XYZ file of C-alpha atoms in Angstrom:
353
model
C 3.707 12.671 15.669
C 7.105 11.613 14.362
C 8.204 7.849 13.351
C 11.716 7.235 14.219
C 13.218 4.484 12.200
C 15.023 2.042 14.646
C 15.724 -0.614 12.058
C 15.160 0.280 8.324
C 14.229 -3.243 7.164
C 15.169 -4.888 3.642
C 13.714 -1.992 1.398
C 11.336 0.958 2.901
C 10.644 3.946 1.082
C 8.262 6.988 1.260
C 5.642 6.495 -1.557
C 2.240 7.935 -2.816
C -0.050 7.715 -5.690
C 2.933 8.959 -8.239
C 4.558 11.778 -10.076
C 1.941 12.169 -12.989
C 2.369 14.764 -15.827
C 6.350 14.883 -16.327
C 6.949 12.015 -18.346
C 7.731 13.775 -21.465
C 10.728 15.408 -19.484
C 11.854 11.969 -18.831
C 10.438 11.652 -15.500
C 9.062 8.540 -14.607
C 5.916 8.073 -12.482
C 6.954 6.062 -9.647
C 4.646 5.819 -6.755
C 3.147 2.886 -4.876
C 3.699 -0.478 -6.426
C 0.065 -1.377 -4.882
C -2.028 1.829 -5.410
C -5.098 -0.055 -4.180
C -3.908 -1.314 -0.972
C -2.314 2.706 -0.604
C -5.417 4.417 -1.048
C -7.505 2.144 1.168
C -4.965 2.682 3.834
C -5.256 6.333 3.633
C -9.206 6.420 3.742
C -9.175 4.382 6.354
C -7.249 7.155 8.679
C -9.307 9.964 6.916
C -6.445 10.888 4.709
C -6.549 11.923 0.943
C -6.141 8.879 -0.626
C -3.178 9.704 -1.967
C -1.362 10.395 0.821
C 2.684 9.673 1.476
C 2.654 6.321 3.428
C 5.645 3.849 4.034
C 6.182 0.830 1.241
C 7.702 -2.197 3.102
C 8.977 -4.602 1.259
C 9.547 -8.445 2.297
C 11.280 -7.632 5.622
C 9.638 -4.725 7.272
C 11.229 -1.859 9.598
C 10.761 -1.154 13.483
C 9.443 2.081 14.029
C 9.074 3.761 17.168
C 6.175 6.478 17.482
C 7.119 9.773 18.935
C 3.210 11.591 20.259
C -0.207 9.668 19.385
C -1.762 9.280 16.259
C -3.448 6.802 14.154
C -1.933 4.152 11.937
C -3.267 1.433 9.046
C -1.325 -1.592 7.797
C -2.590 -2.166 4.420
C -1.349 -4.535 1.515
C 0.511 -7.697 2.003
C 0.535 -9.350 5.391
C 3.749 -9.164 6.610
C 3.002 -9.956 9.909
C 2.834 -6.208 11.521
C 2.822 -6.330 15.203
C 2.224 -3.366 17.652
C 4.672 -3.832 21.008
C 5.065 -7.402 19.699
C 1.526 -8.022 19.555
C -0.349 -8.968 16.280
C -1.673 -5.626 14.707
C -4.798 -5.893 12.578
C -4.179 -5.548 9.031
C -6.842 -3.027 7.156
C -7.726 -1.133 10.366
C -7.222 2.041 12.024
C -5.110 1.798 15.343
C -4.281 3.967 17.826
C -0.509 4.515 18.818
C 0.890 6.526 21.797
C 4.072 7.715 22.401
C 6.982 5.012 22.661
C 4.761 2.416 21.039
C 6.649 0.245 18.551
C 5.584 -0.979 14.981
C 7.222 -4.047 14.035
C 6.931 -6.859 11.177
C 7.326 -10.726 11.289
C 7.806 -12.957 8.208
C 5.306 -12.413 5.293
C 2.300 -14.436 6.163
C -0.106 -15.680 3.511
C -0.305 -13.402 0.119
C 1.560 -10.179 -0.542
C 5.157 -8.908 0.206
C 4.558 -5.336 0.082
C 2.450 -3.245 2.976
C 1.977 0.273 3.601
C 2.315 1.912 6.699
C -0.198 4.902 6.559
C -0.513 7.559 8.864
C -2.819 10.191 9.890
C -1.935 12.976 7.809
C 0.565 11.294 5.711
C 3.951 11.214 5.448
C 5.148 14.845 5.438
C 8.039 15.052 3.439
C 8.744 18.122 0.563
C 6.657 17.087 -2.663
C 9.123 17.097 -5.719
C 7.449 17.824 -8.939
C 4.118 17.372 -7.285
C 4.789 13.859 -5.242
C 6.286 12.442 -2.460
C 7.532 9.556 -3.801
C 10.984 8.252 -3.584
C 12.382 7.768 -7.078
C 15.614 6.226 -6.041
C 17.614 5.835 -9.485
C 17.335 9.655 -9.548
C 17.423 10.106 -5.840
C 14.363 12.406 -5.912
C 11.408 12.639 -3.554
C 10.777 10.264 -0.020
C 13.471 11.311 2.269
C 16.802 12.012 0.550
C 15.462 10.304 -2.322
C 16.389 7.024 -0.759
C 15.316 4.004 1.170
C 15.216 4.467 4.523
C 18.258 3.837 7.004
C 18.547 2.915 10.810
C 17.956 6.591 12.661
C 15.815 8.631 10.256
C 13.012 10.534 11.672
C 9.940 11.356 9.644
C 6.991 13.768 10.588
C 3.477 12.920 9.744
C 1.157 15.776 8.815
C -1.716 17.094 10.568
C -4.456 14.233 11.113
C -8.051 14.312 10.486
C -9.845 16.279 13.611
C -12.206 13.176 13.726
C -9.364 10.589 14.088
C -10.320 9.350 17.274
C -13.355 8.609 16.160
C -12.428 6.039 13.766
C -9.914 4.304 15.756
C -11.055 0.173 15.427
C -12.640 1.117 12.141
C -11.743 -1.821 9.332
C -12.087 -2.091 5.803
C -14.925 -4.488 4.829
C -14.142 -7.730 3.707
C -16.103 -6.715 0.378
C -14.394 -3.763 -0.246
C -10.897 -5.141 0.135
C -8.305 -5.393 -3.221
C -8.216 -9.251 -4.709
C -5.375 -10.723 -4.313
C -6.382 -14.068 -5.688
C -4.843 -16.518 -7.990
C -7.081 -15.651 -11.227
C -4.964 -14.944 -14.477
C -4.033 -10.886 -14.742
C -6.174 -9.623 -17.080
C -4.277 -7.801 -19.792
C -5.600 -5.910 -23.093
C -3.730 -6.878 -26.222
C -1.644 -4.098 -28.355
C -0.389 -1.577 -28.920
C 1.981 -3.781 -30.857
C 0.667 -7.222 -30.864
C 1.008 -7.259 -34.476
C 4.589 -7.695 -33.708
C 4.199 -11.107 -32.707
C 2.587 -13.978 -34.306
C -0.742 -14.956 -33.709
C 1.222 -18.276 -32.042
C 3.395 -15.986 -30.258
C 0.242 -14.176 -28.568
C -1.394 -17.078 -27.861
C 1.456 -18.588 -26.066
C 1.654 -15.419 -24.011
C -2.123 -16.081 -22.718
C -1.474 -19.607 -22.520
C 1.982 -19.797 -20.692
C 2.345 -20.286 -17.145
C 5.032 -17.909 -15.985
C 7.366 -17.822 -12.648
C 8.459 -14.329 -11.214
C 11.783 -13.886 -11.849
C 14.413 -13.070 -8.962
C 15.162 -9.869 -10.929
C 11.941 -8.549 -10.624
C 12.093 -4.966 -8.566
C 10.170 -1.541 -8.833
C 11.088 -1.043 -12.637
C 9.574 -4.204 -14.438
C 8.883 -7.408 -13.453
C 10.443 -9.902 -15.822
C 8.923 -13.559 -15.811
C 10.419 -16.716 -16.973
C 9.262 -20.031 -18.777
C 10.732 -22.343 -21.521
C 8.153 -20.766 -23.934
C 9.354 -17.744 -25.836
C 7.150 -15.784 -27.718
C 7.380 -15.684 -31.284
C 7.905 -12.240 -33.221
C 6.608 -11.694 -36.579
C 8.734 -8.151 -37.097
C 11.444 -8.233 -34.777
C 11.517 -7.121 -30.899
C 12.329 -3.375 -31.682
C 10.297 -0.613 -32.526
C 11.193 3.392 -32.634
C 10.885 3.893 -28.797
C 7.715 5.458 -27.502
C 5.809 5.947 -24.370
C 5.281 3.266 -21.624
C 2.016 3.019 -19.985
C 2.021 1.085 -16.182
C 1.591 -2.527 -16.759
C 2.544 -2.457 -20.524
C 4.035 -6.007 -21.357
C 7.372 -5.756 -23.340
C 8.153 -8.746 -25.435
C 12.182 -8.538 -25.799
C 14.616 -10.885 -28.204
C 14.502 -13.105 -25.254
C 10.781 -13.622 -26.052
C 10.065 -13.683 -22.319
C 7.651 -11.078 -21.450
C 8.518 -8.093 -18.997
C 5.664 -6.324 -16.697
C 6.870 -2.620 -16.458
C 5.776 -1.506 -12.963
C 5.909 1.863 -11.089
C 9.607 2.882 -11.928
C 9.403 2.137 -15.445
C 11.161 4.428 -17.878
C 9.289 6.620 -19.989
C 9.929 5.456 -23.457
C 11.246 2.150 -24.515
C 12.340 0.316 -27.955
C 10.737 -3.382 -27.044
C 7.218 -4.139 -28.531
C 4.385 -4.010 -26.158
C 1.950 -6.826 -26.936
C -0.397 -6.457 -23.793
C -1.214 -3.945 -21.229
C -1.883 -5.432 -17.879
C -5.362 -3.948 -15.984
C -3.898 -1.166 -13.059
C -5.790 -3.721 -10.426
C -3.853 -6.946 -11.725
C -0.070 -4.590 -11.989
C -1.204 -4.452 -8.380
C -1.458 -8.121 -7.723
C 1.664 -8.678 -9.530
C 3.516 -6.433 -7.397
C 2.653 -8.651 -4.391
C 4.214 -11.410 -5.958
C 7.036 -13.107 -4.665
C 10.149 -14.480 -6.824
C 9.476 -18.176 -8.364
C 5.533 -17.639 -7.707
C 3.510 -18.028 -11.064
C 1.237 -15.655 -12.758
C -1.052 -16.703 -15.972
C -2.861 -13.933 -18.037
C -6.115 -13.532 -19.818
C -7.133 -11.397 -22.494
C -9.280 -8.466 -21.614
C -11.299 -5.923 -23.774
C -10.864 -2.181 -23.494
C -14.867 -1.400 -22.486
C -14.080 -4.614 -19.686
C -10.992 -2.473 -18.517
C -13.060 0.493 -18.228
C -15.760 -1.436 -16.292
C -13.253 -3.189 -13.993
C -11.683 0.598 -13.096
C -15.658 2.125 -12.561
C -16.003 -0.795 -10.206
C -12.925 -0.306 -8.562
C -13.434 3.782 -8.045
C -17.166 2.748 -6.854
C -15.536 0.307 -4.268
C -13.096 3.185 -3.144
C -16.029 5.919 -2.727
C -18.128 3.371 -0.738
C -15.067 3.094 1.698
C -14.626 6.758 2.268
C -18.568 6.835 2.961
C -18.071 4.019 5.304
C -15.159 5.667 7.193
C -17.075 9.107 7.478
C -20.358 7.431 8.661
C -18.091 5.674 11.442
C -16.625 9.085 12.244
C -19.851 10.745 12.544
C -21.008 8.169 15.014
C -21.508 9.152 18.830
C -18.865 8.061 20.690
C -19.139 5.852 23.831
C -18.627 7.550 26.989
C -15.802 6.251 29.218
C -16.695 3.945 31.400
C -16.899 5.544 35.192
C -14.126 4.050 37.442
C -15.094 3.857 40.859
C -12.946 6.285 43.126
C -10.248 4.921 44.983
C -10.291 7.644 47.777
C -12.218 10.514 48.993
C -13.676 12.663 51.486
C -17.155 13.654 53.181
C -18.500 15.075 56.238
C -20.587 13.234 58.725
C -23.081 14.390 61.511
C -23.530 12.087 64.318
C -26.144 12.767 66.924
C -25.532 16.739 66.415
C -21.890 16.459 66.055
C -19.889 17.026 62.770
C -16.693 14.525 61.633
C -14.569 14.879 58.951
C -14.042 11.607 57.217
C -11.526 10.481 54.467
C -11.484 6.858 52.981
C -9.549 4.704 50.897
C -10.344 1.606 49.366
C -7.963 -1.215 49.741
C -8.780 -3.898 47.312
């Protein structure tokens, strides 16, 4: 199956779960901003959890399919439509040659959706990943966001994909996009701010800045975090979700395209599940933070892994169920022989209703 981009949308890129193992060379991980959504979309199609998909931001593309296959749209609800009719989110949906997938306005929570296709988006991997890192122009399709007229191929779909059409992610296995505070483990340089400064971080309601992007999410408020030793350190590695406290005292949460090292103090690290929630926030939406212990963070990760495994088994079970035989349609015409009083007649008939 091919995907023909008739209208690219605001920012549509190819993303998988990232380019891991190369940060020592200065190469960012990149990958999906909302990894739990990408993972679920892929599992619904029988794909590996990290198969490449399209990350759609706010204003979605218009895509025409060439050939048949299966798609699942996960993440933020950007009002996906198939041939103009609403398309259910978090559900495996069959598409056929000539079908068009489009998007409307963001509806409810979230500003990023993932268009997963059976077999994944088949672009050449770079350093072990198909993710687009636009600053270095690598990965994805020519290292850039999609543009009108682009064509993408899907890989070979799961052999049982027809059996899972209509399968939806159970509600209890969906990611949580609620407004609960974002959970963050203090450290590794929280001693560089005063106790009052750390308290400010955890007690302040922040607004997502209009300058937030795939690299970092800047947050705004009228309360600055008070430094004890200044905002600068000797540059060291930056994990996903690291909360930098620069000289302004306003935090920056590092996202998928974050640089590999940085010299601002990092006062906390947001749990990966809540980084995904932050990635779905629109500018001016507000967030708060809550302290999390490392042990609690590990438990959250284990619970997420258990959910993902339950979804994988759920889809496999659905694929193994006997498929309902297609309903028999009454014949519209036919022919037969009749014998009336010893004489054979050849009869043809046709329904007129």
